mmCIF file of C-alpha atoms in Angstrom:
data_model
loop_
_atom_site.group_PDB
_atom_site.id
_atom_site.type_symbol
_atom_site.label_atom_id
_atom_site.label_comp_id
_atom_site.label_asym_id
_atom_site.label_seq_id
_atom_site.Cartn_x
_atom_site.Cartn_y
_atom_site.Cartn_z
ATOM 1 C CA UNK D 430 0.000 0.000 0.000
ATOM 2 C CA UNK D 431 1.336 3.875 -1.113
ATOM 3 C CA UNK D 432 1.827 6.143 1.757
ATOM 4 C CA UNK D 433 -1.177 8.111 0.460
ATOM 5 C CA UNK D 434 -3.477 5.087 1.309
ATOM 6 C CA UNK D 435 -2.015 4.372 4.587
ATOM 7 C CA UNK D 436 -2.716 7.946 5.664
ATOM 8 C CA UNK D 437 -6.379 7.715 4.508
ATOM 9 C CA UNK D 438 -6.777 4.385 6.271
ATOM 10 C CA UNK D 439 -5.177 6.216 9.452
ATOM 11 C CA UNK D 440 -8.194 9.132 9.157
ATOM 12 C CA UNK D 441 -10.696 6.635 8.547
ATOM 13 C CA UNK D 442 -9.916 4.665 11.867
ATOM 14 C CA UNK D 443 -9.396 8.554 13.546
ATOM 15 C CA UNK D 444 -13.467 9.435 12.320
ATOM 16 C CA UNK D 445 -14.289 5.551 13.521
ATOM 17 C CA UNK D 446 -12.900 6.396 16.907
ATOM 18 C CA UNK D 447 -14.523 10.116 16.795
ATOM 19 C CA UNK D 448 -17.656 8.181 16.145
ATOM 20 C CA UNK D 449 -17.223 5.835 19.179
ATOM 21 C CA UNK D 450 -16.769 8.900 21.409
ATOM 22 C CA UNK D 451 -20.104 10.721 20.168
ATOM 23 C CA UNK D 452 -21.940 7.077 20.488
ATOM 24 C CA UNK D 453 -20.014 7.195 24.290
ATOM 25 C CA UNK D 454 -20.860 10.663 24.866
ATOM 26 C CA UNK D 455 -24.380 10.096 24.937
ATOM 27 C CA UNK D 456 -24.290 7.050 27.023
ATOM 28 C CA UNK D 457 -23.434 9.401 30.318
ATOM 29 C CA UNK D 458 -26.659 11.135 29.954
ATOM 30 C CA UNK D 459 -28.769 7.265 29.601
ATOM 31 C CA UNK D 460 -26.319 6.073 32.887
ATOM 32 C CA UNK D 461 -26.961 9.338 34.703
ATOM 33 C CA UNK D 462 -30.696 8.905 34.124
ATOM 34 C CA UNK D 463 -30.761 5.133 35.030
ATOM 35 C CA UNK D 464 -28.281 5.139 37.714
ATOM 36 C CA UNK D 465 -31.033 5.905 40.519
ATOM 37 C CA UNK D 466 -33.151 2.817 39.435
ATOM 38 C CA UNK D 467 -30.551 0.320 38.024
ATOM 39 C CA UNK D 468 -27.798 -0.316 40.388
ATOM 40 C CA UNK D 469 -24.547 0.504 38.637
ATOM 41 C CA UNK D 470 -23.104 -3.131 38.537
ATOM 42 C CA UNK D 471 -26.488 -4.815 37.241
ATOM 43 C CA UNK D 472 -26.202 -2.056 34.761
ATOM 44 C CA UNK D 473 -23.237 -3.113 33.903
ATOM 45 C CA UNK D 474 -24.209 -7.012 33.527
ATOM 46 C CA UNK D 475 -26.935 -5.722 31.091
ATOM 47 C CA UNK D 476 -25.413 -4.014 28.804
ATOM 48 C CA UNK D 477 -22.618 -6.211 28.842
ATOM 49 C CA UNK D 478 -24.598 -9.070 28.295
ATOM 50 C CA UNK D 479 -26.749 -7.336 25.729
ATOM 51 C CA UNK D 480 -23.688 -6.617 23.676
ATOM 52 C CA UNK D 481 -21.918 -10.457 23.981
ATOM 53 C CA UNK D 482 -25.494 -11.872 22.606
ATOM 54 C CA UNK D 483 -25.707 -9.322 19.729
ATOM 55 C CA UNK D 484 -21.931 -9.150 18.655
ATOM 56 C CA UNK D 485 -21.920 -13.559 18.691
ATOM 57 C CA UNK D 486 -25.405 -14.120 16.640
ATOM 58 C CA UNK D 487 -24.208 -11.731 13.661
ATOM 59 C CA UNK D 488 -20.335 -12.774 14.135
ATOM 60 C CA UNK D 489 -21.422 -16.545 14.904
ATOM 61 C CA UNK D 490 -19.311 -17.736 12.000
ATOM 62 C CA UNK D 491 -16.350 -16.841 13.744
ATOM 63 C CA UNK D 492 -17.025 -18.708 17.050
ATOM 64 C CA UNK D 493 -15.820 -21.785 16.333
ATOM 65 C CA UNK D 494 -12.009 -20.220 15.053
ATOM 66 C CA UNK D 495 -11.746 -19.019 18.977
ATOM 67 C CA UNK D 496 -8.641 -20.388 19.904
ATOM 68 C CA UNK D 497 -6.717 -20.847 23.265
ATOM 69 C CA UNK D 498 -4.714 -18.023 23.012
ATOM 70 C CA UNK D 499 -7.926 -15.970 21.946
ATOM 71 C CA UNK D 500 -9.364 -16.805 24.830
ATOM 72 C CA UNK D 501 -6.683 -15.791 27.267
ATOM 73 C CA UNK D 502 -6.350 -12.154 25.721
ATOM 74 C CA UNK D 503 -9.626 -12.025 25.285
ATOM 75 C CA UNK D 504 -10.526 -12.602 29.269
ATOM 76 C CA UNK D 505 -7.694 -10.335 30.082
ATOM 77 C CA UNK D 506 -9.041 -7.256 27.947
ATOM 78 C CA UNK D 507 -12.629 -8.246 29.753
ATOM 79 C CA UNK D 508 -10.858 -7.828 32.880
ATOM 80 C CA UNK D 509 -9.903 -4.322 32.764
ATOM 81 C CA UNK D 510 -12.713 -3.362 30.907
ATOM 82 C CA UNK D 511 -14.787 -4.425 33.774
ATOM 83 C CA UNK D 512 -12.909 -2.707 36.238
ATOM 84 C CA UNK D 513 -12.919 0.589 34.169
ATOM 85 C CA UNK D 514 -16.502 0.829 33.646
ATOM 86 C CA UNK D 515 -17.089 -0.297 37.602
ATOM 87 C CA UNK D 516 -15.180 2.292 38.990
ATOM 88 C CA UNK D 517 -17.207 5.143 36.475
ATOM 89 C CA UNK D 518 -20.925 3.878 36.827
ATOM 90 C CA UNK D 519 -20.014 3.714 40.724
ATOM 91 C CA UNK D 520 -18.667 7.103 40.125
ATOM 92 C CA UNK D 521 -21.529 9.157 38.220
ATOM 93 C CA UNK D 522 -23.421 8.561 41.535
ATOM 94 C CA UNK D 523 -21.116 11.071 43.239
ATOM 95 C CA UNK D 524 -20.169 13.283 40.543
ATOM 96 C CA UNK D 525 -22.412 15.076 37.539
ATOM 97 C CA UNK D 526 -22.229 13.767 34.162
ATOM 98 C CA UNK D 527 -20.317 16.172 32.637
ATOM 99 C CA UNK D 528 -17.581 16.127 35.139
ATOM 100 C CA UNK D 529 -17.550 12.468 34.663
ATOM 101 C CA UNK D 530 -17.173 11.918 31.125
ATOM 102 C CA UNK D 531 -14.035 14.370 31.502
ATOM 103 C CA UNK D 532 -12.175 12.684 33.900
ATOM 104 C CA UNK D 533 -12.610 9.465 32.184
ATOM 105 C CA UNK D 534 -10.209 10.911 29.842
ATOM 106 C CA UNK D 535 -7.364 10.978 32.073
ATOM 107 C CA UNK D 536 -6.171 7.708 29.665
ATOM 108 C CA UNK D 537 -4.971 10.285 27.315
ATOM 109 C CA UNK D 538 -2.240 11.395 29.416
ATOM 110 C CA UNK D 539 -1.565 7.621 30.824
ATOM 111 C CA UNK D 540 -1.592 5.591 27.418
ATOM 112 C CA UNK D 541 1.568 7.199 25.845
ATOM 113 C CA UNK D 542 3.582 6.203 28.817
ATOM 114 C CA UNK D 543 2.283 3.123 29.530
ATOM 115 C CA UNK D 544 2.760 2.554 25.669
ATOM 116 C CA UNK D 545 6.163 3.051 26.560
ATOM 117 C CA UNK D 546 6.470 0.988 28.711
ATOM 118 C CA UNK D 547 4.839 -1.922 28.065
ATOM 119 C CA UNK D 548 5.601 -1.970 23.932
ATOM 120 C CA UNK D 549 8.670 -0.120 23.966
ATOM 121 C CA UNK D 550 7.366 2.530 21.589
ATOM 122 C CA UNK D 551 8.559 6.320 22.522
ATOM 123 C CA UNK D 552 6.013 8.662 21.847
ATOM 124 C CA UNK D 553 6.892 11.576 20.243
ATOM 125 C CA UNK D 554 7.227 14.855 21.869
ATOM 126 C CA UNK D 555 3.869 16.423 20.253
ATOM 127 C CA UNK D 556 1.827 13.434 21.665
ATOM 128 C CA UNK D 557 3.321 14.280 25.275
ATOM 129 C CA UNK D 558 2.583 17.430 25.034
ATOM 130 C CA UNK D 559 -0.691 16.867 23.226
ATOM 131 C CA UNK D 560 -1.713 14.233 26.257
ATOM 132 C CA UNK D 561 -0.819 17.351 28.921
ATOM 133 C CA UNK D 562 -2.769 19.890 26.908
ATOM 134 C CA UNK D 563 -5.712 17.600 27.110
ATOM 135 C CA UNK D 564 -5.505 16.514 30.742
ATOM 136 C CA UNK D 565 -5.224 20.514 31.616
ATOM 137 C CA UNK D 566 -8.658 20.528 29.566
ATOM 138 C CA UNK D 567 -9.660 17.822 32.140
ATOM 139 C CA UNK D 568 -8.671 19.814 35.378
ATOM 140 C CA UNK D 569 -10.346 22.788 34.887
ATOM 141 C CA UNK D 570 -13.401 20.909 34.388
ATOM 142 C CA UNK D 571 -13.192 18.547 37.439
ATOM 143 C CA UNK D 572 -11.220 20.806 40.369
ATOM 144 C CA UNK D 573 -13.290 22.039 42.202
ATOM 145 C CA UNK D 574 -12.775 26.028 43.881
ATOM 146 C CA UNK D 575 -10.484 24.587 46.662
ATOM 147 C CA UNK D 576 -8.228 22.455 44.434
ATOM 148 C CA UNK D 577 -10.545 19.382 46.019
ATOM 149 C CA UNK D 578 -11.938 16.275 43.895
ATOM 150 C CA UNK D 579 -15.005 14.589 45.275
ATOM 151 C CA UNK D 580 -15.765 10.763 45.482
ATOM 152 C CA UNK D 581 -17.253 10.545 42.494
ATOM 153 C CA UNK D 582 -13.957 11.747 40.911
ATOM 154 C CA UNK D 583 -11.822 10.173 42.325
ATOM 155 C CA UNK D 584 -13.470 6.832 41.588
ATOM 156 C CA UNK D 585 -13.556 8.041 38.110
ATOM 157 C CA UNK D 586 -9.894 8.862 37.957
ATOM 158 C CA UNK D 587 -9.137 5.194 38.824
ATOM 159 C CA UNK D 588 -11.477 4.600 36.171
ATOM 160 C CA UNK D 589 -9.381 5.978 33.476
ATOM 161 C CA UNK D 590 -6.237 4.326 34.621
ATOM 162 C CA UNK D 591 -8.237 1.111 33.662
ATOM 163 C CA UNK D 592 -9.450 2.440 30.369
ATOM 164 C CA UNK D 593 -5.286 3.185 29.829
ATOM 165 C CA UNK D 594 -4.315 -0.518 30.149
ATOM 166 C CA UNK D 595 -7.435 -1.951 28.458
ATOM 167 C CA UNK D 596 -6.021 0.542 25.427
ATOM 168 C CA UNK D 597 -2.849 -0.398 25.014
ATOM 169 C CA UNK D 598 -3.540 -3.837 25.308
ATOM 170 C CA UNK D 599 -6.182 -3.890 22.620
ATOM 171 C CA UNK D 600 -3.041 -2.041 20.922
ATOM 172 C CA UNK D 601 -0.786 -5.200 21.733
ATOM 173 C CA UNK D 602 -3.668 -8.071 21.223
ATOM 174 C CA UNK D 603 -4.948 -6.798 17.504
ATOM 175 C CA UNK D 604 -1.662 -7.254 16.145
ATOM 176 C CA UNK D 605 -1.681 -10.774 15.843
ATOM 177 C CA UNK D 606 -5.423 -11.436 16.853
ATOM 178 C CA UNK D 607 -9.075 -10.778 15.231
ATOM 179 C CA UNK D 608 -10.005 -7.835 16.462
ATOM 180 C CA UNK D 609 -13.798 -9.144 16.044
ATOM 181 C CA UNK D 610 -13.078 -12.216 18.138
ATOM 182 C CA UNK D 611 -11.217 -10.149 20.976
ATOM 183 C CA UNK D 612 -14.337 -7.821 21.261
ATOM 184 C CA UNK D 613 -16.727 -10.707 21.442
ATOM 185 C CA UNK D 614 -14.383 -12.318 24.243
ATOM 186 C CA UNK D 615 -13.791 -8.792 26.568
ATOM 187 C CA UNK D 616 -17.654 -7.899 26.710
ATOM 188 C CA UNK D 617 -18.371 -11.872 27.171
ATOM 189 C CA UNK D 618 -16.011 -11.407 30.356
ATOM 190 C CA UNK D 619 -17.071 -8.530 31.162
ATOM 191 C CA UNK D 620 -20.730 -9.529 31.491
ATOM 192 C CA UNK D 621 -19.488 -12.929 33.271
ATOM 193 C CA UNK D 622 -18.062 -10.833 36.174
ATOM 194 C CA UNK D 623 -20.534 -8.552 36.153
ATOM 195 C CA UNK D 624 -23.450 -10.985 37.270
ATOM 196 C CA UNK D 625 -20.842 -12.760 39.785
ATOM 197 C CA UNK D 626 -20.565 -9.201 41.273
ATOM 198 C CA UNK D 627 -23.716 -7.592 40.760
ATOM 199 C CA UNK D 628 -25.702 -8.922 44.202
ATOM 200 C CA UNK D 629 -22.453 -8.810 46.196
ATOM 201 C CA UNK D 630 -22.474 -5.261 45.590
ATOM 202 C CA UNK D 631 -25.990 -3.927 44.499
ATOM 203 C CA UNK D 632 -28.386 -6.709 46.586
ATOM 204 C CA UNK D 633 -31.386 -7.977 45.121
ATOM 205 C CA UNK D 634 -32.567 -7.844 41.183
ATOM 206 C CA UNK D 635 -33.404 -4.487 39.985
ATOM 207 C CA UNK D 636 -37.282 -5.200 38.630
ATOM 208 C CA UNK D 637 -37.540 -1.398 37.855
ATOM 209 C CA UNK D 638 -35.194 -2.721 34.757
ATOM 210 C CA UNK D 639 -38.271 -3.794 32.828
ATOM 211 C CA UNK D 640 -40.114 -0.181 32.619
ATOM 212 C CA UNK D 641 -39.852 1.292 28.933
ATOM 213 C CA UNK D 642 -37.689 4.017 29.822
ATOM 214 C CA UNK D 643 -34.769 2.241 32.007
ATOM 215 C CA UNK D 644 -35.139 -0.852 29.414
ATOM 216 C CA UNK D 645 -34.575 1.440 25.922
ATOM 217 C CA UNK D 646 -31.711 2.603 27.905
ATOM 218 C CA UNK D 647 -30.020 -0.711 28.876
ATOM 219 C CA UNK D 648 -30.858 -1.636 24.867
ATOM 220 C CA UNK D 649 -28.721 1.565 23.903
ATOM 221 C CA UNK D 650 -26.296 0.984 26.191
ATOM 222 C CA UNK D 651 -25.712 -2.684 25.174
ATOM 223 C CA UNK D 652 -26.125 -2.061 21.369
ATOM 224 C CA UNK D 653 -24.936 1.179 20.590
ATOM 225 C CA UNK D 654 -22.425 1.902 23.395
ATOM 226 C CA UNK D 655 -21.192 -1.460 24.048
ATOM 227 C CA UNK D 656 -21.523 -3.421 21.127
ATOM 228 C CA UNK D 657 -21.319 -1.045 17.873
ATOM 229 C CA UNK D 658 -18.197 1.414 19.995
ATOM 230 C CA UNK D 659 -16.297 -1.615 21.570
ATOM 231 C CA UNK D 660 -16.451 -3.147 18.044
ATOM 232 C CA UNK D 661 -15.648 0.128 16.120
ATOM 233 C CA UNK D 662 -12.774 0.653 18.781
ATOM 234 C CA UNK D 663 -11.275 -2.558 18.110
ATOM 235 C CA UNK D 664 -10.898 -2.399 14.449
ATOM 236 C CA UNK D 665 -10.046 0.986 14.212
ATOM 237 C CA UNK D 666 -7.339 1.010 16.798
ATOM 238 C CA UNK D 667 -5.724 -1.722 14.651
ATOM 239 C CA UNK D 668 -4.736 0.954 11.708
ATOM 240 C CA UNK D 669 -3.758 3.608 14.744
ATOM 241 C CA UNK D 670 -1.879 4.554 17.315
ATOM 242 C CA UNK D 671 -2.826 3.999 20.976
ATOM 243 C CA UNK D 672 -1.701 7.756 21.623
ATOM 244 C CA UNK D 673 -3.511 8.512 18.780
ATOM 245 C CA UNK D 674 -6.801 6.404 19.486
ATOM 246 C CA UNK D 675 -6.751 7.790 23.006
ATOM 247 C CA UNK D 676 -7.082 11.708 21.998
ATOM 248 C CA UNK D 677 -9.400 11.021 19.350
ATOM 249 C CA UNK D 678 -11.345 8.883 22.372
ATOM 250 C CA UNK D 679 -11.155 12.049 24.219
ATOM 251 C CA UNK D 680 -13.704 13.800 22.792
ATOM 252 C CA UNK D 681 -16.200 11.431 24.705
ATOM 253 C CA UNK D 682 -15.742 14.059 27.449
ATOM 254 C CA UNK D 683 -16.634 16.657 24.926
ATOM 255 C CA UNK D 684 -19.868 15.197 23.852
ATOM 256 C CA UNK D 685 -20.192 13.993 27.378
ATOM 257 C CA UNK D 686 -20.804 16.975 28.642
ATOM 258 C CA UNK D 687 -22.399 18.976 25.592
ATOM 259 C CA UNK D 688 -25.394 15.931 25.673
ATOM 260 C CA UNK D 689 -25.604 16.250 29.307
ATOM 261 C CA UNK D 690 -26.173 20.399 28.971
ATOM 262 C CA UNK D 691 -28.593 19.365 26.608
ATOM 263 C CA UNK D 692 -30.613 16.621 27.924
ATOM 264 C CA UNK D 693 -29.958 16.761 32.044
ATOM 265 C CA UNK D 694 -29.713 20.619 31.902
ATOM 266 C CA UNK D 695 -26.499 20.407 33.336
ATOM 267 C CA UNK D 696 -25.078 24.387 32.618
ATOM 268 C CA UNK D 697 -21.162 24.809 30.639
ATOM 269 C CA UNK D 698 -19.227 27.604 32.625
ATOM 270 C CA UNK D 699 -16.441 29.477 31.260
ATOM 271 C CA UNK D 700 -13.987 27.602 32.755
ATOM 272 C CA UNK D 701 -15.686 24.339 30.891
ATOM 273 C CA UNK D 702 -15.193 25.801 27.598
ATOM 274 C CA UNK D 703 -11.933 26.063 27.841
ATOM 275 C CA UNK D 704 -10.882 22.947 28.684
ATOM 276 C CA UNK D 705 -13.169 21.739 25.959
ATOM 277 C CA UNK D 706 -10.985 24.015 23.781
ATOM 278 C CA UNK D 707 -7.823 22.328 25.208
ATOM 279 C CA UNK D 708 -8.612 19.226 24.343
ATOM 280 C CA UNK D 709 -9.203 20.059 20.657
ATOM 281 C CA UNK D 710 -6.304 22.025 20.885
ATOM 282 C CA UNK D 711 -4.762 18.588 21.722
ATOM 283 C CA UNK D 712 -6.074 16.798 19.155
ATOM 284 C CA UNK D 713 -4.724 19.101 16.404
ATOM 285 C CA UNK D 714 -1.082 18.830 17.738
ATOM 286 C CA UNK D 715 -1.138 15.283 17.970
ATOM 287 C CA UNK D 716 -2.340 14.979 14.976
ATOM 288 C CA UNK D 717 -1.211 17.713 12.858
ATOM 289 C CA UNK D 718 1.917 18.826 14.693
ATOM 290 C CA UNK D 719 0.690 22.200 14.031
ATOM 291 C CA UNK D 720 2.138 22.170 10.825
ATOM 292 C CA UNK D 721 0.404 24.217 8.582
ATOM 293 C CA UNK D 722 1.322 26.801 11.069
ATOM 294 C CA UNK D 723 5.297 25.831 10.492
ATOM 295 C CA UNK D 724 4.408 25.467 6.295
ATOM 296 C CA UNK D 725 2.775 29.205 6.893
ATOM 297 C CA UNK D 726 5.824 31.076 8.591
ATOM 298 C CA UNK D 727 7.948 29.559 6.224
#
């Protein structure tokens, strides 16, 4: 493949992940709403499980290629996809949407070091800087007037550090692995330890679940924010960078907390717009490395 083909194939996963974060975005406001009714871990098992049925009927061909090795990345990615999205479903209980879908992206300043780490790949010094620009964005959202963070955040912090690892190991994983298969795997495991943990922390069966309104919601959240953005993540991330993936992933917070001023009447202050400014900003140099600034000096 020509270098100009590569780079189109590296935009098209870019929009795919830019797609997964609007799909994402939106799923704070349906969590937000549910939370109250739907224990967060049951929530969890739903969607979960909602996804794992949908993504093995239409990919059911590819079932019976699962090998051993499969299997074993596949429960590991489940594993720390479970623990990210415990720690931010318990976590929009303390904290409002908005703040929450920004501090999830504290992965964009984790990945590129943990990418370092783990895969030996040096970032370069754009995507630092880019992944400090963004998690600036991310502070003035979520400190609070006394330089505090509140439970909620803090759970959700620890939340992102998940999201970091289950990243970069997708990054690892899709290199020699179906991408598909992996996806069906991680929500499978995800669901499984979701239902083992569900009445250890959240009690008895949430009936409420069955009303039209919490119900459309766990359907959204297992199709379209589990099972179409895990799936589209995936993929995507295999023709990308994790630094990369993670920044275009970023702007979850973004529509996070533009769906949740529009649906939960949450309000944007000053301060909010400008970290959602920073994080664009972020994007661009990542991506662009400014550039057609340097092309129009010279």
């Amino acid at each position: 493949m020509n270098h100009t083909g590569k780079k189109n194939i590296i935009w098209i996963a870019n929009l795919g992940m830019a797609f997964t974060a609007l799909i994402w975005g939106f799923a704070f406001v349906v969590v937000k709403d549910s939370v109250d009714s739907v224990p967060p871990v049951y929530m969890l098992a739903f969607r979960f499980t909602i996804a794992f049925v949908g993504l093995s009927l239409v990919f059911y061909k590819k079932l019976p290629k699962i090998t051993r090795s499969d299997l074993i990345c596949g429960s590991f990615l489940g594993f720390w996809l479970f623990i990210s999205y415990f720690f931010q479903t318990v976590g929009i209980q303390y904290t409002t949407a908005g703040k929450n879908a920004f501090l999830t992206t504290i992965y964009v300043v984790i990945v590129p070091f943990l990418h370092w780490g783990i895969n030996r790949k040096r970032p370069d010094g754009s995507c630092i800087g880019a992944a400090f620009l963004a998690v600036t964005g991310i502070g003035l959202l979520s400190l609070q007037g006394d330089m505090t963070v509140n439970l909620g955040d803090i759970l959700t912090i620890v939340c992102g550090f998940g999201y970091a690892f289950h990243m970069i190991y997708i990054d690892k994983y899709t290199k020699t692995h179906d991408p598909i298969i992996l996806t069906i795997l991680q929500i499978g495991t995800a669901a499984a330890i979701s239902w083992i943990a569900a009445p250890l922390f959240d009690g008895g069966f949430p009936m409420a679940v069955f009303s039209w309104k919490h119900l459309s919601g766990m359907l959204y959240l297992g199709f379209g924010s589990t099972m179409i953005a895990f799936l589209l993540q995936n993929v995507c991330q295999k023709y990308t960078t994790p630094t990369s993936a993670s920044l275009f992933l970023s702007l979850e917070s973004v529509f996070g907390v533009l769906c949740s001023i529009l649906f939960l009447k949450e309000y944007l202050t000053i301060r909010m717009t400008a970290g959602c400014v920073l994080i664009f900003a972020a994007i661009t140099m990542a991506e662009t490395k400014f550039s057609f600034l340097k092309r129009r000096r010279e």
